[in-house]
Every structure is written in C-alpha cells, then in structure tokens.
PDB file of C-alpha atoms in Angstrom:
ATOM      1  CA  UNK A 868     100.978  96.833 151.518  1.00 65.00           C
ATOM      2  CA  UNK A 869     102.680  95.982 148.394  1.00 66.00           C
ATOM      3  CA  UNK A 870     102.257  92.655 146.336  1.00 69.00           C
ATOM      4  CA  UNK A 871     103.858  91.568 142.786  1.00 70.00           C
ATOM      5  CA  UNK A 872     103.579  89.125 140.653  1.00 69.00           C
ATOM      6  CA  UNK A 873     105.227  88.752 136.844  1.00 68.00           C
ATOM      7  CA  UNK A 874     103.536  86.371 134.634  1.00 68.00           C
ATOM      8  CA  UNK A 875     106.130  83.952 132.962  1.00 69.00           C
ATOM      9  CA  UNK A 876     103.786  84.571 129.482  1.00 74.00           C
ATOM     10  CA  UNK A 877     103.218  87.558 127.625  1.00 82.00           C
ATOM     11  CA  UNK A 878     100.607  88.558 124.751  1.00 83.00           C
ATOM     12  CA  UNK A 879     101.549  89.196 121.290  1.00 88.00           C
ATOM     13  CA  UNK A 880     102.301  92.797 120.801  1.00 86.00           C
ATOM     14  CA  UNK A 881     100.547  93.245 117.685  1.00 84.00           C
ATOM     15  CA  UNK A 882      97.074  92.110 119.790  1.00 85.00           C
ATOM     16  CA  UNK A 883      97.793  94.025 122.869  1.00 83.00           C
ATOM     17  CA  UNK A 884      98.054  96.930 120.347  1.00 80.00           C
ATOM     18  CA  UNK A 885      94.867  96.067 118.792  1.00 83.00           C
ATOM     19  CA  UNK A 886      93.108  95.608 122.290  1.00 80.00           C
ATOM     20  CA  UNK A 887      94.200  98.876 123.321  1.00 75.00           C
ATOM     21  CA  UNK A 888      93.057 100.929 120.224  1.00 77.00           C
ATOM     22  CA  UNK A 889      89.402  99.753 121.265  1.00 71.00           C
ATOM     23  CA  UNK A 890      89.746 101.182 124.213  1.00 73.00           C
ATOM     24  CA  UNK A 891      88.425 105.151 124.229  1.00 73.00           C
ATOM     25  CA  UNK A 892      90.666 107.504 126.705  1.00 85.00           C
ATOM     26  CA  UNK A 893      90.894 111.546 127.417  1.00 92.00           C
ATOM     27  CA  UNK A 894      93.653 113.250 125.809  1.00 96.00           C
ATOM     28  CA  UNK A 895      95.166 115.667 128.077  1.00 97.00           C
ATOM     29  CA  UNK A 896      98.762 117.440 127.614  1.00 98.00           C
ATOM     30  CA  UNK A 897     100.660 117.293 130.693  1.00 98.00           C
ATOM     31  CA  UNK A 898     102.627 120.172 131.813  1.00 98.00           C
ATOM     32  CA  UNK A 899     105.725 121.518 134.328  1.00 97.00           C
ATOM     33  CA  UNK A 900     107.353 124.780 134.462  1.00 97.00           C
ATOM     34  CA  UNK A 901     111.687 124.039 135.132  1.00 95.00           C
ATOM     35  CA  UNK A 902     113.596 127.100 135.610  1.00 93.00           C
ATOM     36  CA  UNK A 903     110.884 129.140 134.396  1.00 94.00           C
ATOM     37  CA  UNK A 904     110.330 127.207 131.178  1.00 95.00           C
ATOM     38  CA  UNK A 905     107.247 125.159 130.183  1.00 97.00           C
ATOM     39  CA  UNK A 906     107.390 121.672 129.279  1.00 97.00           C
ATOM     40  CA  UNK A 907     104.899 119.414 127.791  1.00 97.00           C
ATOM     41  CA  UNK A 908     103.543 116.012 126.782  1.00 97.00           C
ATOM     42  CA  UNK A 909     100.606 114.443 125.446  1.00 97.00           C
ATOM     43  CA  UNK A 910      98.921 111.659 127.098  1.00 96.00           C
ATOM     44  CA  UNK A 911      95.999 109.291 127.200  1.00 93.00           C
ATOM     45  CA  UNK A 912      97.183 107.170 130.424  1.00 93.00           C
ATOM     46  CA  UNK A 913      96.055 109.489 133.251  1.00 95.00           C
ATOM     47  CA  UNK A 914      93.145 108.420 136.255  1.00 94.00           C
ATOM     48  CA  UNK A 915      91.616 109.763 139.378  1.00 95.00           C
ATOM     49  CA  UNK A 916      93.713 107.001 141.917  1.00 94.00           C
ATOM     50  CA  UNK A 917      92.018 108.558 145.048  1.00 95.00           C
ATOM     51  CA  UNK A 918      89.172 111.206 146.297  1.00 95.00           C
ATOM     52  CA  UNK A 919      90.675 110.629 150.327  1.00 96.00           C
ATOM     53  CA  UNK A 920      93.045 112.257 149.727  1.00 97.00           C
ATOM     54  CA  UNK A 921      92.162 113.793 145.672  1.00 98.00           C
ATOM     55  CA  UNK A 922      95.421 111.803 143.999  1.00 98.00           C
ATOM     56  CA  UNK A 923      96.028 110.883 140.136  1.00 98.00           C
ATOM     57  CA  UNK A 924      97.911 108.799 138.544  1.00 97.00           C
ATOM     58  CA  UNK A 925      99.856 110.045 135.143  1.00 98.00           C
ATOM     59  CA  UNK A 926     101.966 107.877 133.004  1.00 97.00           C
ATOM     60  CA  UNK A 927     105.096 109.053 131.167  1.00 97.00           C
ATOM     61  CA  UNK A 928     107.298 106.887 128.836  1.00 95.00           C
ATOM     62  CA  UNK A 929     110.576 106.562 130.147  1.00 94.00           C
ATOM     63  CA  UNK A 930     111.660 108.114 126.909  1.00 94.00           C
ATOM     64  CA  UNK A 931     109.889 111.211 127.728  1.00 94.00           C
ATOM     65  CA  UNK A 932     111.708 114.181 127.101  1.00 92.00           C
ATOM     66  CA  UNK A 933     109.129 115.634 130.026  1.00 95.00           C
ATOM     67  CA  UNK A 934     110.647 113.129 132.879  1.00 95.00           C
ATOM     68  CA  UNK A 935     113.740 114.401 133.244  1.00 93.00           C
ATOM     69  CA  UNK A 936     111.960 118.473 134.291  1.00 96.00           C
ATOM     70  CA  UNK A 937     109.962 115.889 136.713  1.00 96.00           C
ATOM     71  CA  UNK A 938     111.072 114.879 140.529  1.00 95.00           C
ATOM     72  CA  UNK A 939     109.567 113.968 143.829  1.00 97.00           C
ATOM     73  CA  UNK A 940     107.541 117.354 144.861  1.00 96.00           C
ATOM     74  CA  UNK A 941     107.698 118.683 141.003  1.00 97.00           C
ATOM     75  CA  UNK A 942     104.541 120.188 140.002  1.00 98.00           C
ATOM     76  CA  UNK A 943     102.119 118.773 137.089  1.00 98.00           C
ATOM     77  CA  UNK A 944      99.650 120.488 135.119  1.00 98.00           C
ATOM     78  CA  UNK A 945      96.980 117.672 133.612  1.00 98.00           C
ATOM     79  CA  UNK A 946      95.213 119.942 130.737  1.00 98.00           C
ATOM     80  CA  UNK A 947      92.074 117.330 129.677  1.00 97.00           C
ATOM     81  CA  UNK A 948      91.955 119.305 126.390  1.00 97.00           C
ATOM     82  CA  UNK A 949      88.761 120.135 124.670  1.00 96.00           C
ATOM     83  CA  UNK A 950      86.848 118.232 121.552  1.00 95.00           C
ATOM     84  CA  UNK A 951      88.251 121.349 119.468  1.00 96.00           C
ATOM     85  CA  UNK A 952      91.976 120.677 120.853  1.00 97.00           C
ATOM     86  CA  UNK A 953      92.902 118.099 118.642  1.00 96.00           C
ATOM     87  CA  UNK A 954      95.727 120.181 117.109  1.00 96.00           C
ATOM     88  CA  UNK A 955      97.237 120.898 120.662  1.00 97.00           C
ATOM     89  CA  UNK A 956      97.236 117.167 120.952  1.00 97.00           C
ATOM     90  CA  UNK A 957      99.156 116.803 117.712  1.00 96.00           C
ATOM     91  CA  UNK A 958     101.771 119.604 118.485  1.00 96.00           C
ATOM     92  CA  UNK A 959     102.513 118.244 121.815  1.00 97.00           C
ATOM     93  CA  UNK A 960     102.862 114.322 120.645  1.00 95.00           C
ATOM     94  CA  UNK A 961     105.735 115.908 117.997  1.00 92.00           C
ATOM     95  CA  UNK A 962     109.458 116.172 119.008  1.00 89.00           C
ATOM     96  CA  UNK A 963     110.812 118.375 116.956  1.00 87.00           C
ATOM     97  CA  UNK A 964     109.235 121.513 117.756  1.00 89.00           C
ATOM     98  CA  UNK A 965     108.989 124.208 120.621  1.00 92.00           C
ATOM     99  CA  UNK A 966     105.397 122.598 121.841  1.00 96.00           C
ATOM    100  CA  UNK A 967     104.587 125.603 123.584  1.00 96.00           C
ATOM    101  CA  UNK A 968     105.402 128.151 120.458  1.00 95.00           C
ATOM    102  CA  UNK A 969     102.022 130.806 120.038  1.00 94.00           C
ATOM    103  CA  UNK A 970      99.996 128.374 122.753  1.00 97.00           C
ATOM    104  CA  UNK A 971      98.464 130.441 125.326  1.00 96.00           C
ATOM    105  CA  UNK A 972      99.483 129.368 128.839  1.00 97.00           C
ATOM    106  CA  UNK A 973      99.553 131.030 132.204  1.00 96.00           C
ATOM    107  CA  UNK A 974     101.425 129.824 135.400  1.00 97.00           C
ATOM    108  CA  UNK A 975      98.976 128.543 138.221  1.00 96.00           C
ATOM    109  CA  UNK A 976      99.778 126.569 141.142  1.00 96.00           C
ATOM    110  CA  UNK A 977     103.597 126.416 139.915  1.00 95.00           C
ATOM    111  CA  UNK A 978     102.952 125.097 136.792  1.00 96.00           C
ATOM    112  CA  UNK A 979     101.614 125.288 133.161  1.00 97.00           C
ATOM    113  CA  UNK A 980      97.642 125.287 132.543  1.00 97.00           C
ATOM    114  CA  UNK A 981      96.517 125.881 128.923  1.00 97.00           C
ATOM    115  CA  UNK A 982      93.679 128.137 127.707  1.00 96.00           C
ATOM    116  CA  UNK A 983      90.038 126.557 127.390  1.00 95.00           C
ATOM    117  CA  UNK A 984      90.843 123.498 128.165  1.00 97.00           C
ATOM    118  CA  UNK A 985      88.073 120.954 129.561  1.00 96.00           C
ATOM    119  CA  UNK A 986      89.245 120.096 132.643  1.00 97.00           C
ATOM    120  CA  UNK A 987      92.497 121.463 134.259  1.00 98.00           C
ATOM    121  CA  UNK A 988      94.116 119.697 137.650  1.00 98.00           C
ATOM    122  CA  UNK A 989      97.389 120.519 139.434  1.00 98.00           C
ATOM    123  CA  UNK A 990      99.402 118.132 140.988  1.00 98.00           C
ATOM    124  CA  UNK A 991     102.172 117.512 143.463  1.00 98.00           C
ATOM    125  CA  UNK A 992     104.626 114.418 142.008  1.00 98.00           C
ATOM    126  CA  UNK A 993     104.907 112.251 145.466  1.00 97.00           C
ATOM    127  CA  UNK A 994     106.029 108.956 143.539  1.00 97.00           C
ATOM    128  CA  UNK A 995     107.922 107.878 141.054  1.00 97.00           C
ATOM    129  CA  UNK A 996     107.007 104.353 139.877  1.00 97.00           C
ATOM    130  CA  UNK A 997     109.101 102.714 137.065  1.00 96.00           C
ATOM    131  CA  UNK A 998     106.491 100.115 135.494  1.00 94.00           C
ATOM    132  CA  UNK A 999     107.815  98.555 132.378  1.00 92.00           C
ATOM    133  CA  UNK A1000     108.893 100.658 129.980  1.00 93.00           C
ATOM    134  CA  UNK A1001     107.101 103.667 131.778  1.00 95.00           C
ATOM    135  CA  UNK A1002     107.017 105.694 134.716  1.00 97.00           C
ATOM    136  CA  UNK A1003     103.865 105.958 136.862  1.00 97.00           C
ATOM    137  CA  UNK A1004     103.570 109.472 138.840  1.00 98.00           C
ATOM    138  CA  UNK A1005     101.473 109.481 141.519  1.00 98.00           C
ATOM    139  CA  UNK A1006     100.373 113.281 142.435  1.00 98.00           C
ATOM    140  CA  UNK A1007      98.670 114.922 145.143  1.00 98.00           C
ATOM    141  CA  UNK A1008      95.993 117.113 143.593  1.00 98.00           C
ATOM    142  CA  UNK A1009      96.342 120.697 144.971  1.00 98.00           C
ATOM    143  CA  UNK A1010      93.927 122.294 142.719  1.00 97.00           C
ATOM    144  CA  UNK A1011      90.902 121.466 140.125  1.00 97.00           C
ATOM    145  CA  UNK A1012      88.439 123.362 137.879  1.00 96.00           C
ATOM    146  CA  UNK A1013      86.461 122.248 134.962  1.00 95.00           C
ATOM    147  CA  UNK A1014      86.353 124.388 131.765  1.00 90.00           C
ATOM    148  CA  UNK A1015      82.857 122.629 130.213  1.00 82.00           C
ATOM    149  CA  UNK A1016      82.118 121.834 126.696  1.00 84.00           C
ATOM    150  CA  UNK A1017      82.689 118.079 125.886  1.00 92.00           C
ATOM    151  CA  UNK A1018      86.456 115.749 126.148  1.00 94.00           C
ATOM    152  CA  UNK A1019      88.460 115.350 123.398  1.00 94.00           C
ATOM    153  CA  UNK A1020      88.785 111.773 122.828  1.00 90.00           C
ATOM    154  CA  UNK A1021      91.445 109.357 121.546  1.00 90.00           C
ATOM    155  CA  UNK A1022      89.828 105.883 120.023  1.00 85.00           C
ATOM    156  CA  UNK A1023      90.870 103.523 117.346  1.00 83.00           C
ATOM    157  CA  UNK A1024      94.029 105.879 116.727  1.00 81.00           C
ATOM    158  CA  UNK A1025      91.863 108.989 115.890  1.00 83.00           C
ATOM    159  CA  UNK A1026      90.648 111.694 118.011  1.00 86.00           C
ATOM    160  CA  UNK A1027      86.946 112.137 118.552  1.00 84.00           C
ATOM    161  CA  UNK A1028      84.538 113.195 121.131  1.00 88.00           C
ATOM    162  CA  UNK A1029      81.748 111.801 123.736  1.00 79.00           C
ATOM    163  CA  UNK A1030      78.126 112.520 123.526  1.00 75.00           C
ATOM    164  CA  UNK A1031      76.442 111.547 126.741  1.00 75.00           C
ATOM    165  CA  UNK A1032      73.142 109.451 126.125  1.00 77.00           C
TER     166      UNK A1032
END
C-alpha cells in the first residue's frame, strides 16, 4: 500500500538546516565494489527499516558519485565507523581524492567492509526510491557483525561520540 501527499508549503531552508544540525546521527561510509573497484560515500541518513525480514534504508544524494556503481541487486557495505574514525569520515565526504587510497578494506559478501569499524552490515539494493533531491535504497541485509567500542557521531556539524548513561 502506497499513499502520498505533497504539502503546498515548505520551511525555510536556513531553519530546516538548523533543525537538522540538532539532531545527533551515526556516521557510516557506505561502500560497493564495480568491476572490482571500491567505491565509497559518507553518510549520516541510514536506519534499520525492518527486523522481518532484516532491511535498511540508506540515502544517497542524487549527486552521488556512488549512485551510478549502484542498481537493483548491487551490493552495499554500511561501515558505522568508530569514535576514532573521524578522519575516514572526512576522506570519504571529499571529492577530489581516491577515498580508498592506504584504507584497509577486504571484500565480504561482494562488497567493501573497512577495518575496525563499529558496526559493519551488507546489503542487497532491492529499491531504488527517488525522494527529493535524493535517492532512498532499500536493502536486504545478508550479513551483520558488530566491531564494539563506541559510534562515531555527527551533531551540530562536528563529529563526536555517545556515552551511554
């Protein structure tokens, strides 16, 4: 079942902005292998969407260099990178470099997963979603482990970490 509805008004940008920075997410760098060569891009906009079956949602900018290694039955690496990863965060935010230059990586389940990482989850892309000026990817999850150690954290447009209570 599938409803939509488009509101005829829209926020301000600048507050939606400021909303949004308020708001603390994961960082994790999201990964495919095309023709044998990694790809990468970082990301705050990733959930759990089901446990029957495990699914996730991930959410790519349509001007995503990533997208176009990315099609129906493409696998995804989500890498929930460490409190000590914020550099891997950095390096694969930035353009104009070979992200994956001296980063350790290994191929598992068909796709990239980065060394000592928090939490590491494989996917299967089984939708496509354009949503604004994104795309949502909806992914089977085909295989999970956790790493330990604490998240890294993105808040107020600076990375941090979580300390449970």
């Amino acid at each position: 079942m599938t409803h939509s509805a488009r509101s005829t008004t829209a926020v301000a940008l600048d507050d939606f902005r400021a909303v949004m920075a308020q708001i603390a997410g994961s960082v994790a760098v999201v990964t495919t292998v095309d023709d044998g060569t990694p790809y990468g891009s970082t990301v705050t906009a990733f959930v759990s969407l089901s446990l029957e079956p495990p699914m996730m949602l991930v959410s790519l900018a349509q001007t995503s260099s990533l997208l176009q290694h990315l099609r129906l039955g493409s696998r995804l690496g989500v890498n929930v990178l460490a409190a000590d990863q914020a550099p891997l965060a950095t390096r694969f935010s930035r353009r104009d470099i070979d992200r994956f230059a001296g980063v350790p990586w290994r191929l598992e389940a068909g796709t990239a997963a980065l060394a000592d990482v928090h939490a590491w989850s494989a996917l299967s892309v089984g939708q496509l979603i354009e949503a604004g000026d994104h795309v949502l990817l909806l992914g089977d999850v085909i295989d999970a482990r956790t790493g330990g150690g604490r998240p890294l954290t993105y808040w107020h447009r600076g990375y941090g970490s979580h300390h449970a209570f």
